[in-house]
Every structure is written in C-alpha cells, then in structure tokens.
XYZ file of C-alpha atoms in Angstrom:
505
model
C -98.485 79.892 18.161
C -94.858 78.981 18.024
C -94.283 75.238 18.348
C -91.168 73.610 19.684
C -90.978 70.318 17.877
C -88.859 67.769 19.694
C -88.055 65.417 16.850
C -87.481 62.324 18.821
C -85.881 60.072 16.284
C -82.521 61.658 15.510
C -82.195 59.178 12.683
C -84.157 61.644 10.559
C -83.368 64.904 12.296
C -79.612 64.617 12.465
C -78.949 63.579 8.866
C -77.092 60.586 10.217
C -79.247 58.050 8.458
C -81.753 57.453 5.703
C -84.056 60.459 5.377
C -86.749 58.181 3.945
C -87.218 56.541 7.322
C -90.726 56.982 8.708
C -90.727 59.709 11.387
C -92.409 59.025 14.678
C -92.406 60.399 18.200
C -93.359 64.011 17.425
C -94.786 66.131 20.167
C -95.393 69.847 20.595
C -95.748 72.259 23.484
C -99.529 72.109 23.076
C -99.702 68.350 23.522
C -96.814 67.506 25.818
C -94.785 68.787 28.788
C -97.979 69.518 30.682
C -97.698 67.179 33.651
C -95.116 65.642 35.934
C -95.771 62.329 34.183
C -94.879 63.960 30.852
C -91.591 65.257 32.229
C -90.692 61.891 33.688
C -91.619 60.085 30.457
C -89.473 62.456 28.402
C -86.539 61.894 30.770
C -86.849 58.128 30.629
C -87.055 58.397 26.842
C -83.499 59.788 26.869
C -82.161 56.686 28.592
C -84.148 54.436 26.273
C -81.989 55.450 23.294
C -78.847 53.771 24.640
C -80.734 50.519 25.181
C -80.986 49.902 21.444
C -78.985 46.784 20.658
C -77.001 48.657 18.002
C -75.714 50.977 20.728
C -75.363 48.549 23.624
C -73.392 46.066 21.512
C -71.183 48.862 20.210
C -69.985 49.304 23.807
C -68.136 46.008 23.309
C -67.218 46.530 19.652
C -65.610 49.925 20.335
C -64.385 49.270 23.871
C -62.826 45.809 23.692
C -63.327 43.894 20.450
C -60.762 46.130 18.731
C -58.017 45.156 21.225
C -56.341 41.923 22.283
C -59.058 41.350 24.897
C -61.662 39.865 22.528
C -62.108 38.620 18.991
C -65.254 37.749 16.987
C -66.448 34.388 15.753
C -65.687 33.333 12.199
C -69.095 34.184 10.740
C -69.510 37.493 12.609
C -70.820 40.548 10.792
C -68.339 42.196 8.441
C -68.424 45.424 10.457
C -67.401 43.551 13.610
C -64.567 41.795 11.814
C -63.343 45.090 10.375
C -63.222 46.679 13.832
C -61.338 43.697 15.236
C -58.853 43.622 12.351
C -58.541 47.430 12.109
C -59.524 47.377 8.441
C -59.396 51.162 8.390
C -60.332 51.561 4.734
C -63.810 50.222 5.580
C -64.442 52.390 8.633
C -66.323 55.194 6.838
C -69.044 52.712 5.907
C -68.811 50.560 9.032
C -72.330 49.758 10.203
C -71.415 49.466 13.893
C -69.704 52.873 13.876
C -72.608 54.428 12.006
C -75.141 53.051 14.479
C -73.129 54.204 17.482
C -72.923 57.693 16.017
C -76.617 57.767 15.159
C -77.923 56.598 18.519
C -75.606 58.975 20.361
C -77.308 61.853 18.579
C -80.749 60.425 19.203
C -79.846 60.549 22.908
C -78.573 64.123 22.544
C -81.742 65.295 20.798
C -83.975 63.748 23.419
C -81.867 65.357 26.154
C -82.128 68.723 24.448
C -85.919 68.428 24.404
C -85.959 67.980 28.189
C -83.444 70.801 28.746
C -85.561 73.188 26.653
C -88.979 72.305 28.027
C -88.901 70.948 31.573
C -87.440 74.018 33.387
C -90.518 76.080 32.396
C -93.066 73.568 33.625
C -95.365 74.206 36.577
C -94.230 71.440 38.902
C -92.071 70.745 41.929
C -88.685 72.465 41.561
C -86.853 69.463 42.942
C -88.243 67.292 40.159
C -87.474 69.949 37.560
C -83.878 69.984 38.762
C -83.605 66.220 38.754
C -85.038 65.650 35.283
C -83.065 68.523 33.781
C -79.893 67.340 35.530
C -80.351 63.859 34.101
C -80.728 65.378 30.632
C -77.511 67.392 31.017
C -75.721 64.239 32.149
C -76.959 62.160 29.236
C -76.061 64.860 26.724
C -72.571 65.026 28.214
C -72.333 61.229 28.354
C -73.125 60.990 24.646
C -70.611 63.658 23.686
C -68.015 62.067 25.991
C -68.316 58.829 24.029
C -68.444 60.564 20.655
C -65.355 62.629 21.496
C -63.344 59.590 22.564
C -64.195 57.753 19.358
C -64.498 60.409 16.656
C -62.773 63.506 18.035
C -64.426 66.711 16.801
C -68.120 66.161 16.079
C -71.060 68.546 15.555
C -72.392 70.153 18.743
C -76.183 70.374 18.957
C -77.297 72.567 21.854
C -80.960 72.708 20.856
C -83.624 70.355 19.601
C -83.328 69.705 15.883
C -86.550 71.216 14.550
C -85.854 71.656 10.834
C -83.771 69.966 8.174
C -81.399 72.935 8.213
C -80.639 72.214 11.865
C -79.073 68.904 10.875
C -76.268 70.570 8.935
C -74.151 71.746 11.864
C -70.422 71.769 11.262
C -67.805 70.134 13.439
C -66.772 71.687 16.733
C -64.005 74.171 15.985
C -61.555 72.346 18.235
C -61.272 69.551 20.766
C -61.102 72.278 23.409
C -64.543 73.545 22.405
C -66.065 70.065 22.437
C -64.576 68.970 25.757
C -65.362 72.312 27.405
C -68.988 71.763 26.387
C -68.937 68.301 27.997
C -67.389 69.698 31.173
C -69.936 72.533 31.323
C -72.859 70.102 30.982
C -71.486 67.902 33.765
C -70.969 70.880 36.057
C -74.617 71.805 35.486
C -75.711 68.210 36.109
C -73.776 68.201 39.396
C -75.471 71.450 40.430
C -78.957 70.126 39.692
C -78.859 66.464 40.665
C -79.310 65.013 44.152
C -77.528 61.972 45.558
C -79.754 58.910 45.461
C -80.622 57.341 48.794
C -80.014 53.999 47.062
C -78.895 53.171 43.507
C -81.670 53.394 40.905
C -81.198 51.013 38.009
C -80.935 52.780 34.677
C -80.788 56.336 36.061
C -78.085 58.700 37.296
C -77.568 61.026 40.248
C -74.974 63.557 41.397
C -72.331 60.878 41.990
C -72.600 59.722 38.369
C -72.068 63.284 37.141
C -69.093 63.734 39.473
C -67.677 60.403 38.332
C -68.032 61.207 34.636
C -66.462 64.624 35.116
C -63.527 62.968 36.894
C -63.198 60.494 34.010
C -63.242 63.395 31.545
C -60.477 65.295 33.307
C -58.356 62.144 33.634
C -58.865 61.231 29.991
C -57.692 64.648 28.839
C -54.790 64.928 31.302
C -53.384 61.501 30.506
C -53.875 61.885 26.737
C -51.953 65.155 26.700
C -49.309 63.884 29.138
C -48.719 60.902 26.857
C -48.471 63.067 23.756
C -51.511 61.552 22.036
C -52.189 63.151 18.653
C -54.503 66.195 18.747
C -54.814 66.036 22.546
C -51.220 67.205 22.868
C -52.245 70.473 21.172
C -55.090 71.268 23.569
C -54.774 74.386 25.721
C -55.213 73.112 29.292
C -52.519 72.437 31.895
C -51.995 68.709 32.512
C -51.347 69.020 36.257
C -54.457 71.170 36.689
C -56.594 68.536 35.002
C -55.108 65.704 37.046
C -56.013 67.769 40.135
C -59.551 68.270 38.826
C -59.876 64.514 38.296
C -58.817 63.942 41.918
C -61.281 66.588 43.101
C -64.332 65.140 41.381
C -63.454 61.480 41.871
C -62.887 62.315 45.528
C -66.452 63.582 45.772
C -67.523 60.032 44.951
C -64.967 57.884 46.806
C -63.955 60.107 49.745
C -66.956 62.257 50.599
C -69.055 61.844 53.778
C -72.068 63.331 51.958
C -71.989 60.505 49.392
C -73.069 57.343 51.210
C -74.908 55.490 48.445
C -71.975 53.990 46.538
C -68.996 52.150 47.942
C -66.901 49.050 47.387
C -68.796 45.773 47.410
C -66.605 43.393 49.440
C -68.026 40.357 47.609
C -66.559 40.057 44.109
C -69.274 37.683 42.925
C -72.064 39.848 44.328
C -71.040 42.762 42.099
C -72.048 40.733 39.053
C -75.102 39.025 40.530
C -77.873 39.886 38.084
C -80.406 40.019 40.926
C -78.649 43.014 42.503
C -78.396 45.783 39.875
C -78.840 48.234 42.760
C -75.704 47.005 44.522
C -73.307 49.595 45.980
C -70.863 49.369 43.058
C -73.379 50.352 40.387
C -73.284 54.097 39.822
C -74.730 53.795 36.309
C -76.083 50.577 34.846
C -78.452 49.990 31.930
C -82.021 48.989 32.690
C -82.860 45.669 31.025
C -85.168 42.970 32.352
C -86.026 39.488 31.151
C -89.756 40.373 31.247
C -89.367 42.983 28.491
C -91.171 42.652 25.172
C -88.308 43.447 22.789
C -84.534 43.195 22.776
C -83.252 46.312 24.453
C -85.991 45.977 27.064
C -84.557 42.529 27.769
C -80.958 41.509 27.121
C -79.102 38.808 25.202
C -75.677 39.916 26.398
C -74.932 36.588 28.070
C -75.498 34.762 24.770
C -72.761 36.879 23.221
C -70.030 35.836 25.671
C -70.903 32.196 26.325
C -69.773 29.531 23.809
C -72.083 27.089 22.130
C -71.757 24.103 24.459
C -74.602 21.636 24.243
C -77.624 23.438 22.919
C -79.271 23.571 26.341
C -78.891 24.536 29.970
C -75.429 24.285 31.504
C -74.167 25.139 34.978
C -71.355 27.382 36.205
C -69.455 27.079 39.472
C -69.927 29.907 41.972
C -66.460 31.075 42.935
C -64.870 28.707 45.438
C -68.232 27.406 46.656
C -69.552 23.939 45.951
C -72.493 25.591 44.242
C -73.573 25.748 40.602
C -75.979 28.090 38.843
C -77.801 27.441 35.550
C -77.403 29.396 32.345
C -78.194 28.873 28.696
C -75.286 28.206 26.398
C -74.350 30.877 23.890
C -73.457 32.040 20.409
C -69.663 32.543 20.793
C -69.898 36.143 19.536
C -67.375 37.692 21.958
C -64.397 35.366 22.310
C -61.634 35.963 24.845
C -58.109 36.002 23.468
C -55.961 33.256 25.032
C -53.194 35.818 25.586
C -55.514 38.049 27.595
C -56.602 35.201 29.852
C -52.972 34.231 30.425
C -51.915 37.795 31.283
C -53.706 37.828 34.654
C -51.568 37.407 37.776
C -51.595 33.944 39.248
C -54.366 33.694 41.821
C -56.366 36.649 40.474
C -59.988 35.830 41.293
C -61.139 38.097 38.481
C -59.761 35.393 36.209
C -60.432 32.318 38.362
C -63.994 33.254 39.356
C -65.204 35.664 36.672
C -63.943 33.721 33.668
C -64.999 30.157 32.977
C -62.872 27.324 31.648
C -65.390 24.607 32.521
C -69.145 24.139 32.396
C -71.150 21.459 34.173
C -74.427 19.564 34.156
C -76.929 19.748 37.001
C -75.072 17.032 38.902
C -71.769 18.904 38.755
C -70.179 16.798 36.037
C -67.938 18.612 33.557
C -69.569 18.834 30.111
C -67.313 21.434 28.499
C -63.664 22.390 28.951
C -61.553 25.174 27.513
C -58.683 23.873 25.412
C -56.028 26.366 24.403
C -55.651 26.631 20.655
C -59.098 25.135 19.994
C -61.131 27.927 18.403
C -64.394 26.260 19.435
C -63.454 26.831 23.072
C -62.184 29.867 24.917
C -62.204 31.108 28.529
C -65.424 33.093 28.615
C -66.557 36.059 30.670
C -69.286 35.286 33.201
C -69.952 38.809 34.439
C -73.154 38.620 32.397
C -75.094 35.543 33.522
C -78.767 35.251 34.467
C -79.752 31.989 36.233
C -83.431 32.904 35.785
C -83.173 33.360 32.030
C -86.298 32.861 29.948
C -85.241 31.414 26.628
C -82.932 34.029 25.123
C -84.252 36.716 27.454
C -82.101 37.797 30.406
C -81.778 40.685 32.830
C -78.025 41.070 32.254
C -76.990 44.690 31.836
C -73.942 46.651 30.655
C -72.006 48.193 33.548
C -71.580 51.811 32.467
C -69.918 53.192 35.611
C -68.833 51.345 38.721
C -67.493 52.631 42.021
C -64.266 50.702 41.419
C -63.813 52.547 38.116
C -63.990 55.928 39.847
C -61.727 54.717 42.677
C -59.102 53.842 40.060
C -59.633 57.212 38.365
C -58.867 58.873 41.695
C -55.794 56.721 42.264
C -54.326 57.256 38.804
C -54.872 61.006 38.896
C -53.571 61.426 42.461
C -50.458 59.312 42.067
C -48.928 57.367 44.980
C -50.710 59.050 47.910
C -51.866 57.078 50.939
C -55.493 57.311 49.801
C -54.636 56.195 46.275
C -52.702 53.183 47.568
C -55.616 52.343 49.871
C -58.122 52.309 47.013
C -56.016 50.251 44.631
C -54.972 47.787 47.311
C -58.599 47.234 48.322
C -59.442 46.254 44.742
C -56.393 43.991 44.513
C -57.047 42.363 47.903
C -60.683 41.700 46.970
C -59.344 39.909 43.891
C -57.077 37.754 46.058
C -53.875 39.650 45.266
C -51.329 41.380 47.461
C -50.698 45.098 47.818
C -48.859 47.176 45.256
C -45.165 47.673 46.065
C -44.664 50.743 48.294
C -42.520 53.667 47.237
C -43.483 53.744 43.561
C -42.813 56.914 41.586
C -45.737 58.826 40.080
C -45.206 57.276 36.643
C -44.693 53.786 38.056
C -47.803 54.047 40.197
C -49.957 55.350 37.355
C -48.804 52.546 35.107
C -49.750 50.031 37.795
C -53.194 51.587 38.156
C -53.774 51.479 34.399
C -52.898 47.772 34.427
C -55.303 47.305 37.330
C -58.064 48.926 35.270
C -57.508 46.390 32.505
C -58.268 43.461 34.810
C -60.838 45.032 37.139
C -62.937 46.438 34.289
C -62.379 43.599 31.818
C -65.238 43.015 29.352
C -66.978 46.238 30.436
C -65.960 48.333 27.419
C -63.025 50.262 28.892
C -59.752 48.822 27.654
C -59.702 50.544 24.247
C -60.121 53.987 25.761
C -57.424 53.446 28.368
C -55.059 52.362 25.604
C -56.091 55.262 23.393
C -55.472 57.928 26.057
C -52.119 56.429 27.041
C -50.853 56.237 23.469
C -50.566 52.437 23.420
C -53.383 51.432 21.087
C -50.947 50.783 18.249
C -49.576 47.813 20.227
C -52.744 45.812 19.496
C -51.745 42.688 17.580
C -53.858 43.493 14.501
C -52.241 46.924 14.155
C -48.754 45.569 14.646
C -49.435 43.061 11.874
C -50.385 45.956 9.591
C -47.173 47.797 10.411
C -48.933 50.677 12.216
C -46.444 51.822 14.852
C -47.983 55.134 15.922
C -51.323 56.137 17.392
C -51.441 59.256 15.208
C -53.351 57.448 12.443
C -55.814 55.638 14.718
C -56.509 58.074 17.532
C -60.035 58.606 16.126
C -62.421 56.794 13.840
C -63.601 58.768 10.788
C -67.016 60.450 10.953
C -69.393 57.892 9.383
C -70.241 58.369 5.718
C -73.946 58.251 6.651
C -73.311 61.669 8.206
C -70.759 63.228 5.860
C -72.706 62.203 2.714
C -75.670 64.288 3.885
C -73.991 67.121 5.769
C -71.926 69.434 3.531
C -70.632 71.347 6.574
C -68.520 68.450 7.825
C -65.129 68.616 6.203
C-alpha cells in the first residue's frame, strides 16, 4: 500500500541542516490521521515549530536587532553581533539566519502534511476546514517571513517524502512566490471561522485577512518606493494598496468580526495574564508551567538588564503600584537614540520602557544613565510577575489589532477612517491627533513612523524600513558606506541549504 510519509523534522527532509541528525516524528497513513485527536495533534504540531527558541529569538534578531532600535551585549553570540553590525561577508554561515530558514521549512512541511491528509478524513467538516485552514495560514506565514528576508526561496507544496524532494530550486520569480502566499491566504480565509474569543497560539479568519493585508501592503509599498527586485514585479501598485485596504478593513471595519478590537488600556495589552485580550490576533503559546524552553519563555530575561541578581519591581504606568520581575541578561539593549526619538509625553516610552527599577518598598535600586553601557532604557512589554525562576509566560506578539489598523491607514491614505484609526492609537499613547489635511505621501510617512513606536520591540521595524527603501540609513550600514538598499534588500540563502542543494543558484 502506498504510504504518505510526513517527515516531521524538516531539518533532515529539507536539506537545510546536517543529514546525520537522528530522524524522529515519522508517521504513515496506516498509523495516523485516523481520529479527530490525530488531526488536532498534527495541527498543533505545526504551531509548535515556531516556538523553538532558535526561531522565536530570530524574530528579534531579524526584526529589530539589525536596526537602530536594539543592539546586543558585548559577549553576545557572533551571529547576533554580525546581524547587528551588518557583517555581510559572514551572513552565508550565520547561525541565526540558518536556524530561521530551517525552522520555517519545518513549519511548512508540517503544514503540508495536514493539507494533504486532513481533508480526506472521516470527521466533522467544520473541523476539517478549520485544521486545514490553519495549515494554509501557517504555510503562508512561513513563506511570508522567508520572502521578506531571503527573497526567492524554494516552494514546497507537498510533504517531503524522499531525499530527492529536498532539492527543489528557487521560485522562478518574486511574483511566483508572493502569488503562492496570497493563494494560500485566500484559501485560509475561505476555510477558517472567526473565533468567538481569541485563542492563544492559534489563528482564525481575521488572522488570515490581516496577513493578506500585510502582504499586499508590503508589496505595494516596496514597489512604490523602488525597492530592488520588488520594483520589477508585475502587479499594479494602486491595485495592491486597494487590496490591502480591503482585507485590513475586514478586520478593523467589519460588523461580522467582533472578536478583535482596540484595547483602550495600553498596559493591559501587555499584561501577561491576558494573552486572549482583544488586541491579540496571533500570539505564541508559551506558559511558565512548561517543561522545556519554547514551552515556557525566557523572553523577559533578554530585555531586562542585570540589576541585582534577584527580584526587582517595576512601576505600573502612572499608578502607585509596583509589580515584581526577575532581573535579566542584557541581551537586547535599547539604543539611546531610539529611546530619545519618541515624542515627549508618549506613554509607549514613559510606561512601556523602564529607566528605573525598585525594591519591594518602592525605593529606586537601579537607574538608567545615558552613555553607561551597563544601563539602558529597557522594554517591559515582556514581563511576568508570576515568574518561576527563569520560566515565564511572556510571548512574542505576532499580529496585533493595532498593527492591522495601521496597515489599513497606510494603504488607504488620509481618509476619515484612516485618520480615526491612527488618532485612536496616538490618543491612547497620550499624544494628540495627526495634523489634518496631509497629502497621501505625508500621511503614509506619518503612519510608518507611528508603526515604529506602536510596534516597538515586536519584530517589525526592519521590515518596514526594508519595504520603504530606508534600511541603508541604519547606523551600522552608514558606517560601512552602504548608501543603497540594493545590496541589502535580502539576506543570502544560508550555506546550510546551498551546500546540499545543487538546484539553488
């Protein structure tokens, strides 16, 4: 009997890593995909791949560490330092890039297994649609991130079942790759329901609509700004801006979508006890009770400085209230210039970044001092007052309602609805409205700036700079004399892939 082998660990089946690695996670049609529990387990296994620390930390390395938002500590891993300093000659062998590439394809292979097997199962059609829709989303999500970082990559539409299957060549063009992403998201939208309430770690129709809107905006703005390779794509810029408005509107201006909306309380958005808050369209599932890192999180340790070797306390906004946290490892340091670039009175700086830490009695035990490398204003979006040693329930924010609201606003330009959305975000942060009467270009530039501060430390800034053709303005690149984005629009395909795949040129 023919067997469909879903080779779960793409580390061996995608030629993106050491082929001597021990394979595990095999299953066949005789032993799996028999029950509803099997289908659900296979679907959850897709999400599990992005929880690996090598992937979850790469969200920061590739989305912020390589800009003037963050910088690494002095004894950070060489791969992290190379990304921060844009040491391009080392990128082919960069461990962080190789891991991100590898785990993206692990996710893709697991998604393909669900797409191939679940639709033929004898079970409730609604569940079949949901699980298959989640798989289409996660396949698209992985290719979305690969495309933004590496450009043309191999497209795997089926489970990798033999060694020969690992030798796929690159997509023929960016058009082919992005059209595949768009097609998967359209299918996910067709299959997925809206959640009645957010479900931590999983996605619904709104997530697929949001990611499709982000895809259309990314492409439209990249081509409009003349970014290398995107400027040669075949679509019409205005059409894609309109598509971004259409799909973002289905999230932010749709009476059928009632699950996600603005959270009026800025601090509540980042309260670790409320991962199912109304802002969280897609958030990783990590809990302090997990057995291994990835099941639990150490994200807070990465942002917080080493302070006293024990528990410290952080002030809660403008309240006379303090919450406990461990101190940290100073892995992700905020650039002084980024902290100083916020508007005066911006609560996203004053409340969500810390310049002081306290003891239990409210006495200051640590203070940020500009120019002192041992101190820096640190991000407190990732804090767990109920931490257990190094274990926390802090989670990466993969898609927030505010993100999609800003996608809508940027794509639409200065319409009444766009102004309303941006002004809500600014007012929540304690700032005034945008000036009325802005031109389309002026308004879009304002929205892009708003994204920088609203989505700070969430792994977005690099991509917004890349699609607007401004990445070369990063200090490290300017110091190297790189004055154009043409040479840095994509990272090279990792050598761990090209060394083993002769079809990647």
